[in-house]
Structure formats: structure tokens, C-alpha cells
Short mmCIF file of N, CA and C in Angstrom, two decimals:
data_model
loop_
_atom_site.label_atom_id
_atom_site.label_comp_id
_atom_site.label_asym_id
_atom_site.label_seq_id
_atom_site.Cartn_x
_atom_site.Cartn_y
_atom_site.Cartn_z
N MET O 1 -9.87 -6.86 12.97
CA MET O 1 -11.09 -6.12 13.17
C MET O 1 -10.74 -4.63 13.20
N MET O 2 -11.59 -3.84 12.62
CA MET O 2 -11.35 -2.39 12.55
C MET O 2 -12.47 -1.68 13.29
N THR O 3 -12.14 -0.51 13.77
CA THR O 3 -13.15 0.38 14.33
C THR O 3 -13.10 1.67 13.53
N THR O 4 -14.16 2.40 13.52
CA THR O 4 -14.24 3.64 12.76
C THR O 4 -14.19 4.83 13.71
N ILE O 5 -13.40 5.83 13.33
CA ILE O 5 -13.34 7.09 14.08
C ILE O 5 -13.58 8.23 13.11
N ASN O 6 -13.98 9.35 13.62
CA ASN O 6 -14.13 10.56 12.81
C ASN O 6 -13.06 11.55 13.22
N VAL O 7 -12.35 12.08 12.24
CA VAL O 7 -11.30 13.06 12.50
C VAL O 7 -11.57 14.28 11.64
N SER O 8 -11.58 15.45 12.25
CA SER O 8 -11.76 16.69 11.50
C SER O 8 -10.39 17.21 11.10
N LEU O 9 -10.26 17.54 9.81
CA LEU O 9 -9.00 18.07 9.29
C LEU O 9 -9.26 19.37 8.55
N PRO O 10 -8.32 20.29 8.61
CA PRO O 10 -8.43 21.47 7.75
C PRO O 10 -8.42 21.00 6.29
N ILE O 11 -9.12 21.71 5.44
CA ILE O 11 -9.22 21.33 4.03
C ILE O 11 -7.84 21.17 3.40
N SER O 12 -6.92 22.06 3.72
CA SER O 12 -5.58 21.99 3.11
C SER O 12 -4.85 20.71 3.53
N LEU O 13 -5.00 20.28 4.78
CA LEU O 13 -4.34 19.06 5.24
C LEU O 13 -4.97 17.83 4.58
N TYR O 14 -6.29 17.82 4.47
CA TYR O 14 -6.97 16.72 3.79
C TYR O 14 -6.53 16.64 2.32
N SER O 15 -6.47 17.78 1.67
CA SER O 15 -6.08 17.83 0.27
C SER O 15 -4.66 17.30 0.07
N LYS O 16 -3.73 17.72 0.93
CA LYS O 16 -2.35 17.25 0.83
C LYS O 16 -2.26 15.75 1.12
N THR O 17 -3.05 15.27 2.07
CA THR O 17 -3.05 13.85 2.40
C THR O 17 -3.62 13.03 1.25
N LYS O 18 -4.67 13.54 0.63
CA LYS O 18 -5.27 12.87 -0.52
C LYS O 18 -4.27 12.79 -1.68
N ASP O 19 -3.57 13.89 -1.94
CA ASP O 19 -2.54 13.90 -2.98
C ASP O 19 -1.42 12.91 -2.65
N TYR O 20 -1.02 12.87 -1.38
CA TYR O 20 0.03 11.95 -0.94
C TYR O 20 -0.40 10.51 -1.19
N ALA O 21 -1.63 10.20 -0.84
CA ALA O 21 -2.15 8.84 -1.04
C ALA O 21 -2.09 8.46 -2.52
N LYS O 22 -2.49 9.37 -3.37
CA LYS O 22 -2.49 9.11 -4.81
C LYS O 22 -1.07 8.97 -5.34
N ASN O 23 -0.18 9.88 -4.97
CA ASN O 23 1.19 9.88 -5.48
C ASN O 23 2.02 8.69 -5.01
N TYR O 24 1.69 8.16 -3.84
CA TYR O 24 2.47 7.05 -3.28
C TYR O 24 1.68 5.74 -3.26
N SER O 25 0.64 5.67 -4.07
CA SER O 25 -0.13 4.43 -4.28
C SER O 25 -0.75 3.84 -3.03
N PHE O 26 -1.13 4.69 -2.09
CA PHE O 26 -1.90 4.20 -0.95
C PHE O 26 -3.32 3.94 -1.42
N ALA O 27 -3.97 2.97 -0.81
CA ALA O 27 -5.33 2.62 -1.21
C ALA O 27 -6.32 3.72 -0.87
N SER O 28 -6.00 4.51 0.16
CA SER O 28 -6.95 5.54 0.61
C SER O 28 -6.25 6.52 1.56
N VAL O 29 -6.95 7.60 1.85
CA VAL O 29 -6.47 8.55 2.85
C VAL O 29 -6.38 7.85 4.21
N SER O 30 -7.34 7.00 4.48
CA SER O 30 -7.33 6.25 5.75
C SER O 30 -6.04 5.45 5.92
N GLU O 31 -5.57 4.84 4.84
CA GLU O 31 -4.34 4.06 4.92
C GLU O 31 -3.14 4.95 5.20
N VAL O 32 -3.11 6.15 4.66
CA VAL O 32 -2.03 7.10 4.95
C VAL O 32 -2.04 7.42 6.45
N ILE O 33 -3.21 7.67 6.98
CA ILE O 33 -3.33 8.01 8.41
C ILE O 33 -2.93 6.81 9.27
N ARG O 34 -3.36 5.60 8.90
CA ARG O 34 -2.95 4.41 9.66
C ARG O 34 -1.44 4.25 9.65
N GLN O 35 -0.84 4.47 8.47
CA GLN O 35 0.62 4.34 8.35
C GLN O 35 1.32 5.37 9.25
N ALA O 36 0.83 6.60 9.25
CA ALA O 36 1.43 7.65 10.09
C ALA O 36 1.31 7.28 11.57
N LEU O 37 0.17 6.75 11.97
CA LEU O 37 -0.02 6.35 13.37
C LEU O 37 0.90 5.19 13.74
N ARG O 38 1.04 4.22 12.85
CA ARG O 38 1.95 3.10 13.12
C ARG O 38 3.36 3.63 13.38
N LYS O 39 3.78 4.55 12.55
CA LYS O 39 5.12 5.12 12.69
C LYS O 39 5.26 5.88 14.00
N MET O 40 4.23 6.65 14.35
CA MET O 40 4.29 7.46 15.57
C MET O 40 4.35 6.61 16.84
N ILE O 41 3.61 5.49 16.86
CA ILE O 41 3.55 4.70 18.09
C ILE O 41 4.50 3.50 18.08
N GLY O 42 5.31 3.39 17.03
CA GLY O 42 6.38 2.40 17.02
C GLY O 42 5.99 1.02 16.54
N ILE O 43 4.87 0.88 15.85
CA ILE O 43 4.52 -0.40 15.26
C ILE O 43 5.33 -0.53 13.98
N GLU O 44 5.70 -1.76 13.64
CA GLU O 44 6.54 -1.96 12.46
C GLU O 44 5.98 -1.21 11.25
N GLU O 45 6.84 -0.43 10.66
CA GLU O 45 6.43 0.41 9.53
C GLU O 45 6.16 -0.45 8.30
N LEU O 46 5.09 -0.11 7.60
CA LEU O 46 4.74 -0.80 6.36
C LEU O 46 5.20 0.04 5.18
N THR O 47 5.45 -0.62 4.08
CA THR O 47 5.80 0.09 2.86
C THR O 47 4.55 0.77 2.31
N GLU O 48 4.71 1.57 1.29
CA GLU O 48 3.56 2.25 0.69
C GLU O 48 2.58 1.26 0.08
N ASN O 49 3.02 0.02 -0.12
CA ASN O 49 2.15 -1.02 -0.67
C ASN O 49 1.42 -1.81 0.41
N GLY O 50 1.70 -1.50 1.67
CA GLY O 50 0.98 -2.14 2.77
C GLY O 50 1.62 -3.39 3.32
N PHE O 51 2.88 -3.65 2.97
CA PHE O 51 3.59 -4.82 3.47
C PHE O 51 4.70 -4.40 4.42
N THR O 52 5.15 -5.32 5.27
CA THR O 52 6.39 -5.05 6.00
C THR O 52 7.50 -5.01 4.95
N LYS O 53 8.59 -4.34 5.28
CA LYS O 53 9.69 -4.25 4.33
C LYS O 53 10.20 -5.63 3.94
N LYS O 54 10.30 -6.52 4.92
CA LYS O 54 10.80 -7.87 4.66
C LYS O 54 9.85 -8.63 3.72
N ALA O 55 8.54 -8.53 3.97
CA ALA O 55 7.57 -9.24 3.13
C ALA O 55 7.59 -8.70 1.70
N GLU O 56 7.67 -7.38 1.56
CA GLU O 56 7.69 -6.81 0.22
C GLU O 56 8.94 -7.23 -0.55
N GLN O 57 10.09 -7.24 0.13
CA GLN O 57 11.31 -7.67 -0.53
C GLN O 57 11.20 -9.13 -0.97
N GLY O 58 10.57 -9.95 -0.15
CA GLY O 58 10.37 -11.35 -0.50
C GLY O 58 9.50 -11.51 -1.73
N ILE O 59 8.42 -10.73 -1.80
CA ILE O 59 7.51 -10.78 -2.94
C ILE O 59 8.24 -10.34 -4.21
N LEU O 60 8.94 -9.22 -4.12
CA LEU O 60 9.64 -8.70 -5.30
C LEU O 60 10.76 -9.63 -5.75
N SER O 61 11.46 -10.20 -4.79
CA SER O 61 12.55 -11.13 -5.11
C SER O 61 11.99 -12.38 -5.78
N ALA O 62 10.91 -12.92 -5.23
CA ALA O 62 10.30 -14.12 -5.81
C ALA O 62 9.79 -13.84 -7.22
N ALA O 63 9.23 -12.66 -7.41
CA ALA O 63 8.70 -12.31 -8.73
C ALA O 63 9.81 -12.20 -9.77
N LYS O 64 10.97 -11.72 -9.34
CA LYS O 64 12.09 -11.61 -10.28
C LYS O 64 12.67 -12.98 -10.61
N ASP O 65 12.73 -13.85 -9.58
CA ASP O 65 13.32 -15.18 -9.77
C ASP O 65 12.42 -16.10 -10.59
N LYS O 66 11.12 -16.00 -10.36
CA LYS O 66 10.18 -16.89 -11.04
C LYS O 66 8.91 -16.10 -11.33
N PRO O 67 8.69 -15.73 -12.58
CA PRO O 67 7.49 -14.94 -12.90
C PRO O 67 6.23 -15.58 -12.35
N ILE O 68 5.35 -14.77 -11.86
CA ILE O 68 4.11 -15.23 -11.25
C ILE O 68 3.20 -15.82 -12.32
N MET O 69 2.58 -16.93 -12.01
CA MET O 69 1.76 -17.65 -12.98
C MET O 69 0.57 -16.81 -13.47
N ALA O 70 0.05 -15.91 -12.63
CA ALA O 70 -1.11 -15.12 -13.01
C ALA O 70 -0.75 -14.03 -14.02
N TYR O 71 0.52 -13.81 -14.22
CA TYR O 71 0.97 -12.80 -15.18
C TYR O 71 0.54 -13.21 -16.58
N ARG O 72 -0.16 -12.32 -17.25
CA ARG O 72 -0.68 -12.64 -18.59
C ARG O 72 0.35 -12.28 -19.66
N LYS O 73 0.51 -13.18 -20.58
CA LYS O 73 1.44 -12.93 -21.69
C LYS O 73 1.03 -11.64 -22.40
N GLY O 74 1.98 -10.77 -22.64
CA GLY O 74 1.70 -9.51 -23.32
C GLY O 74 1.35 -8.37 -22.37
N GLU O 75 1.07 -8.68 -21.10
CA GLU O 75 0.74 -7.63 -20.14
C GLU O 75 2.05 -6.96 -19.70
N ASP O 76 1.99 -5.67 -19.48
CA ASP O 76 3.16 -4.94 -19.01
C ASP O 76 3.54 -5.44 -17.62
N TYR O 77 4.76 -5.96 -17.47
CA TYR O 77 5.19 -6.57 -16.21
C TYR O 77 5.16 -5.59 -15.04
N ASP O 78 5.66 -4.36 -15.25
CA ASP O 78 5.66 -3.37 -14.17
C ASP O 78 4.25 -3.02 -13.74
N ALA O 79 3.34 -2.89 -14.70
CA ALA O 79 1.94 -2.60 -14.37
C ALA O 79 1.33 -3.76 -13.59
N PHE O 80 1.68 -4.99 -13.99
CA PHE O 80 1.19 -6.16 -13.28
C PHE O 80 1.67 -6.16 -11.83
N MET O 81 2.97 -5.87 -11.63
CA MET O 81 3.52 -5.85 -10.26
C MET O 81 2.87 -4.75 -9.43
N ASP O 82 2.64 -3.58 -10.02
CA ASP O 82 1.96 -2.50 -9.31
C ASP O 82 0.57 -2.96 -8.87
N LYS O 83 -0.14 -3.62 -9.77
CA LYS O 83 -1.48 -4.11 -9.46
C LYS O 83 -1.42 -5.15 -8.33
N LEU O 84 -0.46 -6.04 -8.40
CA LEU O 84 -0.29 -7.07 -7.38
C LEU O 84 -0.01 -6.44 -6.01
N LEU O 85 0.90 -5.48 -5.98
CA LEU O 85 1.25 -4.84 -4.71
C LEU O 85 0.08 -4.03 -4.15
N ARG O 86 -0.69 -3.36 -5.03
CA ARG O 86 -1.87 -2.62 -4.57
C ARG O 86 -2.88 -3.56 -3.95
N LYS O 87 -3.10 -4.71 -4.59
CA LYS O 87 -4.05 -5.69 -4.06
C LYS O 87 -3.58 -6.18 -2.69
N GLY O 88 -2.29 -6.43 -2.55
CA GLY O 88 -1.75 -6.83 -1.26
C GLY O 88 -1.96 -5.76 -0.20
N ALA O 89 -1.79 -4.50 -0.59
CA ALA O 89 -2.00 -3.39 0.35
C ALA O 89 -3.46 -3.33 0.77
N GLU O 90 -4.38 -3.54 -0.17
CA GLU O 90 -5.80 -3.52 0.16
C GLU O 90 -6.14 -4.65 1.14
N LEU O 91 -5.62 -5.82 0.89
CA LEU O 91 -5.87 -6.96 1.78
C LEU O 91 -5.27 -6.71 3.15
N ASN O 92 -4.07 -6.14 3.19
CA ASN O 92 -3.42 -5.84 4.47
C ASN O 92 -4.21 -4.81 5.24
N ALA O 93 -4.77 -3.80 4.55
CA ALA O 93 -5.55 -2.75 5.20
C ALA O 93 -6.80 -3.35 5.85
N LYS O 94 -7.39 -4.35 5.23
CA LYS O 94 -8.58 -4.99 5.79
C LYS O 94 -8.26 -5.74 7.07
N LYS O 95 -7.01 -6.21 7.21
CA LYS O 95 -6.59 -6.96 8.41
C LYS O 95 -6.45 -6.04 9.61
N ASP O 96 -6.12 -4.74 9.37
CA ASP O 96 -5.93 -3.79 10.47
C ASP O 96 -7.24 -3.55 11.09
#
């Protein structure tokens, strides 16, 4: 379950945070802020894709060992994995 808060930021800080989210494949500025808060208060840090480091390594390792069935023939594999990890991050963000 999530709750909503309002935070006022200087335009320059918001702009840099928005750029950071885009450059590091965060789903949103909110996810960047959640990640920063997790790190500050000592909750297990998530990767930029929204997984624990152990879970992400497991996903990537499994994908290398056995291609995922949803992977479409002819689709760029790296693009597919990026899409998969982004979807996982979105689902993880909804759990927070």
C-alpha cells in the first residue's frame, strides 16, 4: 500500500532528478526519490530496475541460461531484457 506526499523542490533539483530517472531507467521521479529514501534509512537497496541485487542477478542469470519463452524471434534481445526489467521495476514500485 502506498501513501501520497507532496514535496516542494527547487526547479533545478527537480530537473536533475528527472534527468537521472531517464538516464538510469527509473520508472519515474517518484521511484528515484523512493530509492534515495531506502538508501538513507537503511532498507535494502534496489537496483535501478527496481529489484534487490540478488533478485536481479537471478533474473539475468536465468535469462542467459535459458532464453525466456516470451522473447519473440527476431526481437533485439537486449531491448527485450530492458523491457522486462522495466516492467519488473514498475511492478515492484506498485508494491511499495
